[in-house]
Amino acid sequence: MATSTSKHMKLRPTVEQKLSGIKWKVEYTQRSGHASDLAREFVQEDYTIVVAVGGDGTISQVVHGYMLSDGLSKGCSIGIISTGTGGDFVRTTQTPKDPIKALDIILNNESTAVDVGHITCSKSNAPSVQIEQHFINICSVGLSGAIIKRVESSSLAKYLSGGLVYWIYTYLTALTYRSPRVKYTLSEDATPAKDEKQIKLYIIAMTNGRYFGGNMHIAPDADISDGKFDVVCLHNLSLAQAISKGSPALKSGNLMSLPPHQAFTQRDSKVTMSPVNPLDKVYVEADGEIAGILPATWEIIPNGCRMILP
């Protein structure tokens, strides 16, 4: 098990009883990205199940480590015990919030193939450096990236709950956000010269799961096993339109309520995007954590991992 905090192990006596006779161990994360390192170690040590105990960020990091260590070919599966603030991915998978019920599902060891997202983007503090990251739920750019950047840079988390800090900066960022102009392609075989388009970006999300941002039903038709992203985009919105129309549409997933020149959805396996002005720093978030900045390329890895789900 890779867990983000020791408080999750207050259930340890019950866990030990259920895991009697099974080889297992638990490790606590000590820093950002540590869950990825732990997952890699578990796969390399030939554990058949790696359990992520935490929220969307912990699950995402475990998936990243699993992918880097080629967990699929080694017969390893991922289990989830959700204890985090957002819990967006488990809304899609319908994994129970009760940790003991989630553990019972894991012990049944009936795994299913799940798609994995992959992003290549520029490093936030060193734009000339390219980084690669896997994600399992949703990766987005625009307002959402600006919000997460402010949350990660804030000291409020020392005094307030993570959920409250997120909603404070969601409100503040939405009021001050200025849409950057970006160029993008949406096609498996697209070439910039042929298919590139430009928009003033409010938000674009490459969705594998259906929820993000704390229960926003952004992609009602997304399927974690169909080999495609559901790409959701809002663009060319004024501040008033973003607040009155854009936010409600994102929360409900009803983008059809907006005209085509302000919103679109499309199923695709590859997306590229870059800022029109190369000096614009446009942040990319993956599963609730900053991955980097544009330019970026997203690709889906069909059946990239196996997960034990209800």
mmCIF file of C-alpha atoms in Angstrom:
data_model
loop_
_atom_site.group_PDB
_atom_site.id
_atom_site.type_symbol
_atom_site.label_atom_id
_atom_site.label_comp_id
_atom_site.label_asym_id
_atom_site.label_seq_id
_atom_site.Cartn_x
_atom_site.Cartn_y
_atom_site.Cartn_z
ATOM 1 C CA MET A 1 0.000 0.000 0.000
ATOM 2 C CA ALA A 2 1.167 3.535 -0.793
ATOM 3 C CA THR A 3 -0.602 5.980 1.511
ATOM 4 C CA SER A 4 -0.347 9.749 1.812
ATOM 5 C CA THR A 5 -0.620 9.942 5.604
ATOM 6 C CA SER A 6 -0.329 7.707 8.645
ATOM 7 C CA LYS A 7 -3.807 8.665 9.900
ATOM 8 C CA HIS A 8 -5.232 6.304 7.283
ATOM 9 C CA MET A 9 -3.808 3.395 9.254
ATOM 10 C CA LYS A 10 -6.057 3.853 12.286
ATOM 11 C CA LEU A 11 -7.834 0.907 10.690
ATOM 12 C CA ARG A 12 -4.644 -1.142 10.787
ATOM 13 C CA PRO A 13 -5.945 -3.833 13.206
ATOM 14 C CA THR A 14 -8.876 -4.538 10.877
ATOM 15 C CA VAL A 15 -6.592 -4.479 7.854
ATOM 16 C CA GLU A 16 -4.140 -6.886 9.487
ATOM 17 C CA GLN A 17 -6.960 -9.297 10.249
ATOM 18 C CA LYS A 18 -8.247 -9.249 6.674
ATOM 19 C CA LEU A 19 -4.747 -9.632 5.234
ATOM 20 C CA SER A 20 -3.745 -12.494 7.501
ATOM 21 C CA GLY A 21 -1.661 -14.989 5.544
ATOM 22 C CA ILE A 22 -1.008 -12.535 2.697
ATOM 23 C CA LYS A 23 2.361 -10.886 2.027
ATOM 24 C CA TRP A 24 1.817 -7.142 2.313
ATOM 25 C CA LYS A 25 3.438 -3.933 3.476
ATOM 26 C CA VAL A 26 2.516 -0.283 3.828
ATOM 27 C CA GLU A 27 4.645 2.761 3.025
ATOM 28 C CA TYR A 28 3.843 6.397 3.801
ATOM 29 C CA THR A 29 4.583 9.134 1.295
ATOM 30 C CA GLN A 30 7.060 11.739 2.489
ATOM 31 C CA ARG A 31 7.107 14.210 -0.400
ATOM 32 C CA SER A 32 5.502 15.144 -3.686
ATOM 33 C CA GLY A 33 5.875 12.332 -6.197
ATOM 34 C CA HIS A 34 6.868 9.793 -3.542
ATOM 35 C CA ALA A 35 3.827 7.605 -4.285
ATOM 36 C CA SER A 36 5.164 7.106 -7.828
ATOM 37 C CA ASP A 37 8.516 5.939 -6.488
ATOM 38 C CA LEU A 38 6.834 3.576 -4.024
ATOM 39 C CA ALA A 39 4.623 2.095 -6.741
ATOM 40 C CA ARG A 40 7.682 1.426 -8.900
ATOM 41 C CA GLU A 41 9.384 -0.305 -5.989
ATOM 42 C CA PHE A 42 6.336 -2.473 -5.274
ATOM 43 C CA VAL A 43 6.073 -3.578 -8.905
ATOM 44 C CA GLN A 44 9.800 -4.315 -9.065
ATOM 45 C CA GLU A 45 9.479 -6.367 -5.859
ATOM 46 C CA ASP A 46 6.854 -8.509 -7.637
ATOM 47 C CA TYR A 47 3.831 -7.493 -5.582
ATOM 48 C CA THR A 48 0.735 -8.437 -7.572
ATOM 49 C CA ILE A 49 -1.402 -5.558 -6.251
ATOM 50 C CA VAL A 50 -0.373 -1.975 -5.499
ATOM 51 C CA VAL A 51 -2.993 -0.136 -3.439
ATOM 52 C CA ALA A 52 -3.250 3.655 -3.562
ATOM 53 C CA VAL A 53 -4.608 4.987 -0.248
ATOM 54 C CA GLY A 54 -5.489 8.657 -0.659
ATOM 55 C CA GLY A 55 -7.084 11.056 -3.095
ATOM 56 C CA ASP A 56 -6.905 11.671 -6.824
ATOM 57 C CA GLY A 57 -3.312 12.882 -6.640
ATOM 58 C CA THR A 58 -2.107 9.767 -4.843
ATOM 59 C CA ILE A 59 -3.973 7.492 -7.269
ATOM 60 C CA SER A 60 -2.465 9.377 -10.216
ATOM 61 C CA GLN A 61 1.055 9.094 -8.823
ATOM 62 C CA VAL A 62 0.644 5.362 -8.225
ATOM 63 C CA VAL A 63 -0.532 4.935 -11.827
ATOM 64 C CA HIS A 64 2.506 6.907 -13.043
ATOM 65 C CA GLY A 65 4.903 4.695 -11.083
ATOM 66 C CA TYR A 66 3.074 1.580 -12.264
ATOM 67 C CA MET A 67 3.420 2.664 -15.891
ATOM 68 C CA LEU A 68 7.119 3.529 -15.534
ATOM 69 C CA SER A 69 7.813 0.062 -14.105
ATOM 70 C CA ASP A 70 5.700 -1.702 -16.751
ATOM 71 C CA GLY A 71 3.297 -3.078 -14.171
ATOM 72 C CA LEU A 72 0.907 -4.450 -16.787
ATOM 73 C CA SER A 73 3.397 -6.883 -18.309
ATOM 74 C CA LYS A 74 4.445 -7.980 -14.827
ATOM 75 C CA GLY A 75 0.921 -9.048 -13.935
ATOM 76 C CA CYS A 76 0.360 -6.296 -11.370
ATOM 77 C CA SER A 77 -2.966 -4.559 -10.698
ATOM 78 C CA ILE A 78 -3.880 -1.322 -8.908
ATOM 79 C CA GLY A 79 -6.359 -1.134 -6.052
ATOM 80 C CA ILE A 80 -7.896 2.028 -4.604
ATOM 81 C CA ILE A 81 -8.858 3.022 -1.077
ATOM 82 C CA SER A 82 -10.144 6.577 -1.407
ATOM 83 C CA THR A 83 -9.517 8.910 1.528
ATOM 84 C CA GLY A 84 -8.730 12.199 -0.208
ATOM 85 C CA THR A 85 -10.522 15.526 -0.506
ATOM 86 C CA GLY A 86 -11.818 15.358 -4.063
ATOM 87 C CA GLY A 87 -12.459 11.723 -4.847
ATOM 88 C CA ASP A 88 -13.381 12.488 -8.451
ATOM 89 C CA PHE A 89 -11.979 9.340 -10.047
ATOM 90 C CA VAL A 90 -13.769 7.012 -7.630
ATOM 91 C CA ARG A 91 -17.061 8.694 -8.532
ATOM 92 C CA THR A 92 -16.571 7.364 -12.043
ATOM 93 C CA THR A 93 -15.515 3.892 -10.891
ATOM 94 C CA GLN A 94 -18.114 3.841 -8.069
ATOM 95 C CA THR A 95 -15.480 2.655 -5.619
ATOM 96 C CA PRO A 96 -17.000 2.835 -2.109
ATOM 97 C CA LYS A 97 -15.728 5.533 0.227
ATOM 98 C CA ASP A 98 -15.795 3.086 3.142
ATOM 99 C CA PRO A 99 -12.171 1.850 3.317
ATOM 100 C CA ILE A 100 -13.092 -1.632 4.553
ATOM 101 C CA LYS A 101 -15.601 -2.123 1.737
ATOM 102 C CA ALA A 102 -12.955 -0.897 -0.716
ATOM 103 C CA LEU A 103 -10.452 -3.367 0.761
ATOM 104 C CA ASP A 104 -12.943 -6.216 0.363
ATOM 105 C CA ILE A 105 -13.226 -5.370 -3.342
ATOM 106 C CA ILE A 106 -9.433 -5.418 -3.656
ATOM 107 C CA LEU A 107 -9.227 -8.814 -1.955
ATOM 108 C CA ASN A 108 -11.615 -10.231 -4.559
ATOM 109 C CA ASN A 109 -8.808 -9.445 -7.033
ATOM 110 C CA GLU A 110 -11.033 -9.163 -10.092
ATOM 111 C CA SER A 111 -9.191 -6.652 -12.262
ATOM 112 C CA THR A 112 -10.245 -4.882 -15.433
ATOM 113 C CA ALA A 113 -8.284 -3.106 -18.167
ATOM 114 C CA VAL A 114 -8.325 0.698 -17.869
ATOM 115 C CA ASP A 115 -7.006 3.371 -20.244
ATOM 116 C CA VAL A 116 -4.220 5.679 -19.070
ATOM 117 C CA GLY A 117 -3.537 9.242 -20.199
ATOM 118 C CA HIS A 118 -0.023 10.398 -21.105
ATOM 119 C CA ILE A 119 1.147 13.999 -21.384
ATOM 120 C CA THR A 120 4.383 15.525 -22.614
ATOM 121 C CA CYS A 121 4.729 19.199 -21.650
ATOM 122 C CA SER A 122 7.234 21.846 -20.633
ATOM 123 C CA LYS A 123 8.526 22.108 -17.090
ATOM 124 C CA SER A 124 6.995 25.065 -15.234
ATOM 125 C CA ASN A 125 10.265 26.566 -14.001
ATOM 126 C CA ALA A 126 12.374 25.477 -16.997
ATOM 127 C CA PRO A 127 10.319 25.750 -20.214
ATOM 128 C CA SER A 128 13.096 24.301 -22.362
ATOM 129 C CA VAL A 129 12.887 21.034 -20.415
ATOM 130 C CA GLN A 130 10.294 18.484 -21.542
ATOM 131 C CA ILE A 131 8.642 16.254 -18.949
ATOM 132 C CA GLU A 132 6.344 13.249 -19.266
ATOM 133 C CA GLN A 133 3.533 12.294 -16.931
ATOM 134 C CA HIS A 134 0.765 9.696 -16.808
ATOM 135 C CA PHE A 135 -2.699 10.458 -15.474
ATOM 136 C CA ILE A 136 -5.786 8.369 -14.851
ATOM 137 C CA ASN A 137 -8.710 10.781 -14.517
ATOM 138 C CA ILE A 138 -8.542 14.179 -16.219
ATOM 139 C CA CYS A 139 -5.837 16.537 -17.467
ATOM 140 C CA SER A 140 -6.845 20.122 -18.200
ATOM 141 C CA VAL A 141 -5.545 23.534 -19.234
ATOM 142 C CA GLY A 142 -6.858 27.051 -18.710
ATOM 143 C CA LEU A 143 -8.863 28.193 -15.711
ATOM 144 C CA SER A 144 -8.359 24.878 -13.912
ATOM 145 C CA GLY A 145 -4.594 25.031 -14.316
ATOM 146 C CA ALA A 146 -4.536 28.609 -13.029
ATOM 147 C CA ILE A 147 -6.569 27.550 -9.979
ATOM 148 C CA ILE A 148 -4.333 24.605 -9.109
ATOM 149 C CA LYS A 149 -1.209 26.734 -9.523
ATOM 150 C CA ARG A 150 -2.547 29.250 -6.989
ATOM 151 C CA VAL A 151 -3.578 26.473 -4.608
ATOM 152 C CA GLU A 152 -0.141 24.851 -4.743
ATOM 153 C CA SER A 153 1.577 28.217 -4.209
ATOM 154 C CA SER A 154 -0.634 29.206 -1.273
ATOM 155 C CA SER A 155 0.232 29.045 2.415
ATOM 156 C CA LEU A 156 -3.455 28.840 3.378
ATOM 157 C CA ALA A 157 -3.258 25.039 3.480
ATOM 158 C CA LYS A 158 -1.388 25.415 6.778
ATOM 159 C CA TYR A 159 -4.507 26.870 8.360
ATOM 160 C CA LEU A 160 -7.501 25.660 6.332
ATOM 161 C CA SER A 161 -8.729 22.379 4.892
ATOM 162 C CA GLY A 162 -7.647 21.472 1.378
ATOM 163 C CA GLY A 163 -11.215 21.608 0.110
ATOM 164 C CA LEU A 164 -11.794 25.099 1.484
ATOM 165 C CA VAL A 165 -8.518 26.399 0.042
ATOM 166 C CA TYR A 166 -9.482 24.997 -3.358
ATOM 167 C CA TRP A 167 -12.876 26.711 -3.387
ATOM 168 C CA ILE A 168 -11.412 30.028 -2.202
ATOM 169 C CA TYR A 169 -8.991 30.085 -5.125
ATOM 170 C CA THR A 170 -11.604 28.811 -7.548
ATOM 171 C CA TYR A 171 -13.711 31.871 -6.754
ATOM 172 C CA LEU A 172 -10.808 34.338 -6.794
ATOM 173 C CA THR A 173 -9.260 32.955 -9.981
ATOM 174 C CA ALA A 174 -12.566 32.831 -11.858
ATOM 175 C CA LEU A 175 -13.031 36.558 -11.229
ATOM 176 C CA THR A 176 -9.572 37.533 -12.477
ATOM 177 C CA TYR A 177 -8.799 34.908 -15.135
ATOM 178 C CA ARG A 178 -7.889 36.159 -18.599
ATOM 179 C CA SER A 179 -8.173 33.608 -21.386
ATOM 180 C CA PRO A 180 -4.902 33.058 -23.288
ATOM 181 C CA ARG A 181 -4.961 32.571 -27.032
ATOM 182 C CA VAL A 182 -3.834 29.065 -27.914
ATOM 183 C CA LYS A 183 -3.511 26.908 -31.016
ATOM 184 C CA TYR A 184 -4.434 23.240 -31.005
ATOM 185 C CA THR A 185 -4.983 20.103 -33.059
ATOM 186 C CA LEU A 186 -7.501 17.356 -32.409
ATOM 187 C CA SER A 187 -6.735 14.348 -34.556
ATOM 188 C CA GLU A 188 -4.696 11.164 -34.323
ATOM 189 C CA ASP A 189 -2.845 12.062 -37.520
ATOM 190 C CA ALA A 190 -3.140 15.840 -37.420
ATOM 191 C CA THR A 191 -0.396 18.100 -38.709
ATOM 192 C CA PRO A 192 -0.254 21.717 -37.494
ATOM 193 C CA ALA A 193 -0.183 23.119 -41.023
ATOM 194 C CA LYS A 194 -3.398 21.334 -41.961
ATOM 195 C CA ASP A 195 -5.596 21.133 -38.885
ATOM 196 C CA GLU A 196 -4.413 23.732 -36.375
ATOM 197 C CA LYS A 197 -7.057 26.051 -34.910
ATOM 198 C CA GLN A 198 -6.868 29.064 -32.601
ATOM 199 C CA ILE A 199 -9.148 29.989 -29.710
ATOM 200 C CA LYS A 200 -9.252 32.132 -26.586
ATOM 201 C CA LEU A 201 -9.102 29.312 -24.069
ATOM 202 C CA TYR A 202 -11.303 29.243 -20.994
ATOM 203 C CA ILE A 203 -10.736 25.558 -20.263
ATOM 204 C CA ILE A 204 -10.005 22.364 -22.156
ATOM 205 C CA ALA A 205 -10.023 18.944 -20.510
ATOM 206 C CA MET A 206 -8.785 15.614 -21.799
ATOM 207 C CA THR A 207 -11.072 13.329 -19.846
ATOM 208 C CA ASN A 208 -10.737 9.652 -19.078
ATOM 209 C CA GLY A 209 -13.017 9.808 -16.040
ATOM 210 C CA ARG A 210 -16.244 11.785 -15.781
ATOM 211 C CA TYR A 211 -15.719 14.124 -12.806
ATOM 212 C CA PHE A 212 -13.154 16.691 -11.741
ATOM 213 C CA GLY A 213 -12.764 19.762 -9.555
ATOM 214 C CA GLY A 214 -14.710 18.236 -6.669
ATOM 215 C CA ASN A 215 -17.798 16.635 -8.249
ATOM 216 C CA MET A 216 -18.069 18.680 -11.450
ATOM 217 C CA HIS A 217 -19.697 16.307 -13.954
ATOM 218 C CA ILE A 218 -17.640 17.594 -16.863
ATOM 219 C CA ALA A 219 -17.772 14.511 -19.122
ATOM 220 C CA PRO A 220 -20.934 12.448 -18.534
ATOM 221 C CA ASP A 221 -20.195 10.072 -21.425
ATOM 222 C CA ALA A 222 -16.504 9.436 -20.737
ATOM 223 C CA ASP A 223 -15.489 5.770 -20.549
ATOM 224 C CA ILE A 224 -12.249 4.669 -18.873
ATOM 225 C CA SER A 225 -11.981 1.654 -21.177
ATOM 226 C CA ASP A 226 -12.919 2.931 -24.660
ATOM 227 C CA GLY A 227 -9.449 3.915 -25.890
ATOM 228 C CA LYS A 228 -10.374 7.591 -26.345
ATOM 229 C CA PHE A 229 -10.367 10.872 -24.479
ATOM 230 C CA ASP A 230 -13.605 12.781 -24.254
ATOM 231 C CA VAL A 231 -12.210 16.241 -25.038
ATOM 232 C CA VAL A 232 -14.280 19.047 -23.499
ATOM 233 C CA CYS A 233 -13.583 22.705 -24.295
ATOM 234 C CA LEU A 234 -15.029 26.111 -23.411
ATOM 235 C CA HIS A 235 -13.618 29.096 -25.287
ATOM 236 C CA ASN A 236 -14.234 32.661 -26.459
ATOM 237 C CA LEU A 237 -16.223 33.520 -23.323
ATOM 238 C CA SER A 238 -16.460 36.901 -21.637
ATOM 239 C CA LEU A 239 -16.184 36.981 -17.841
ATOM 240 C CA ALA A 240 -19.949 37.383 -17.530
ATOM 241 C CA GLN A 241 -20.583 34.483 -19.913
ATOM 242 C CA ALA A 242 -18.061 32.297 -18.121
ATOM 243 C CA ILE A 243 -19.771 32.845 -14.767
ATOM 244 C CA SER A 244 -23.378 32.720 -15.961
ATOM 245 C CA LYS A 245 -23.097 29.976 -18.606
ATOM 246 C CA GLY A 246 -19.671 28.357 -18.603
ATOM 247 C CA SER A 247 -19.430 27.275 -14.973
ATOM 248 C CA PRO A 248 -22.951 25.768 -14.824
ATOM 249 C CA ALA A 249 -22.295 23.893 -18.087
ATOM 250 C CA LEU A 250 -19.056 22.452 -16.718
ATOM 251 C CA LYS A 251 -20.669 21.396 -13.463
ATOM 252 C CA SER A 252 -23.572 19.635 -15.158
ATOM 253 C CA GLY A 253 -21.732 18.384 -18.229
ATOM 254 C CA ASN A 254 -24.345 20.036 -20.452
ATOM 255 C CA LEU A 255 -22.108 21.809 -22.943
ATOM 256 C CA MET A 256 -24.855 21.552 -25.545
ATOM 257 C CA SER A 257 -26.458 24.514 -23.781
ATOM 258 C CA LEU A 258 -23.678 26.696 -25.243
ATOM 259 C CA PRO A 259 -23.328 27.607 -28.941
ATOM 260 C CA PRO A 260 -20.615 25.864 -31.034
ATOM 261 C CA HIS A 261 -18.455 28.976 -31.170
ATOM 262 C CA GLN A 262 -18.112 28.813 -27.363
ATOM 263 C CA ALA A 263 -17.951 25.080 -26.615
ATOM 264 C CA PHE A 264 -17.246 21.719 -28.171
ATOM 265 C CA THR A 265 -16.773 18.082 -27.238
ATOM 266 C CA GLN A 266 -14.947 15.466 -29.261
ATOM 267 C CA ARG A 267 -13.665 11.933 -28.749
ATOM 268 C CA ASP A 268 -10.025 11.599 -29.746
ATOM 269 C CA SER A 269 -6.827 9.789 -28.849
ATOM 270 C CA LYS A 270 -4.333 12.622 -29.417
ATOM 271 C CA VAL A 271 -4.366 16.352 -28.677
ATOM 272 C CA THR A 272 -1.670 19.001 -29.093
ATOM 273 C CA MET A 273 -1.743 22.583 -27.817
ATOM 274 C CA SER A 274 0.610 25.550 -27.541
ATOM 275 C CA PRO A 275 0.257 29.251 -26.685
ATOM 276 C CA VAL A 276 0.069 31.662 -29.609
ATOM 277 C CA ASN A 277 2.319 33.989 -27.620
ATOM 278 C CA PRO A 278 5.315 31.866 -26.541
ATOM 279 C CA LEU A 279 5.794 34.169 -23.544
ATOM 280 C CA ASP A 280 2.422 33.161 -22.068
ATOM 281 C CA LYS A 281 2.811 30.683 -19.208
ATOM 282 C CA VAL A 282 -0.296 28.488 -19.453
ATOM 283 C CA TYR A 283 -0.449 25.865 -16.711
ATOM 284 C CA VAL A 284 -1.433 22.237 -17.217
ATOM 285 C CA GLU A 285 -2.941 20.261 -14.344
ATOM 286 C CA ALA A 286 -3.194 16.483 -14.231
ATOM 287 C CA ASP A 287 -5.463 14.837 -11.652
ATOM 288 C CA GLY A 288 -5.423 17.937 -9.470
ATOM 289 C CA GLU A 289 -1.675 18.636 -9.517
ATOM 290 C CA ILE A 290 0.405 20.906 -11.756
ATOM 291 C CA ALA A 291 2.141 18.862 -14.453
ATOM 292 C CA GLY A 292 3.823 21.744 -16.310
ATOM 293 C CA ILE A 293 3.013 24.372 -18.934
ATOM 294 C CA LEU A 294 2.172 24.516 -22.631
ATOM 295 C CA PRO A 295 3.166 23.433 -25.227
ATOM 296 C CA ALA A 296 1.838 19.951 -24.573
ATOM 297 C CA THR A 297 0.790 16.741 -26.284
ATOM 298 C CA TRP A 298 -1.733 14.300 -24.835
ATOM 299 C CA GLU A 299 -2.167 10.688 -25.890
ATOM 300 C CA ILE A 300 -4.351 7.896 -24.575
ATOM 301 C CA ILE A 301 -2.812 4.497 -23.818
ATOM 302 C CA PRO A 302 -5.627 1.984 -24.366
ATOM 303 C CA ASN A 303 -5.814 -0.705 -21.666
ATOM 304 C CA GLY A 304 -2.631 0.735 -20.156
ATOM 305 C CA CYS A 305 -3.162 -0.669 -16.673
ATOM 306 C CA ARG A 306 -5.303 -3.111 -14.748
ATOM 307 C CA MET A 307 -7.410 -1.922 -11.825
ATOM 308 C CA ILE A 308 -9.476 -3.785 -9.271
ATOM 309 C CA LEU A 309 -12.842 -2.037 -9.416
ATOM 310 C CA PRO A 310 -16.405 -2.775 -8.237
#
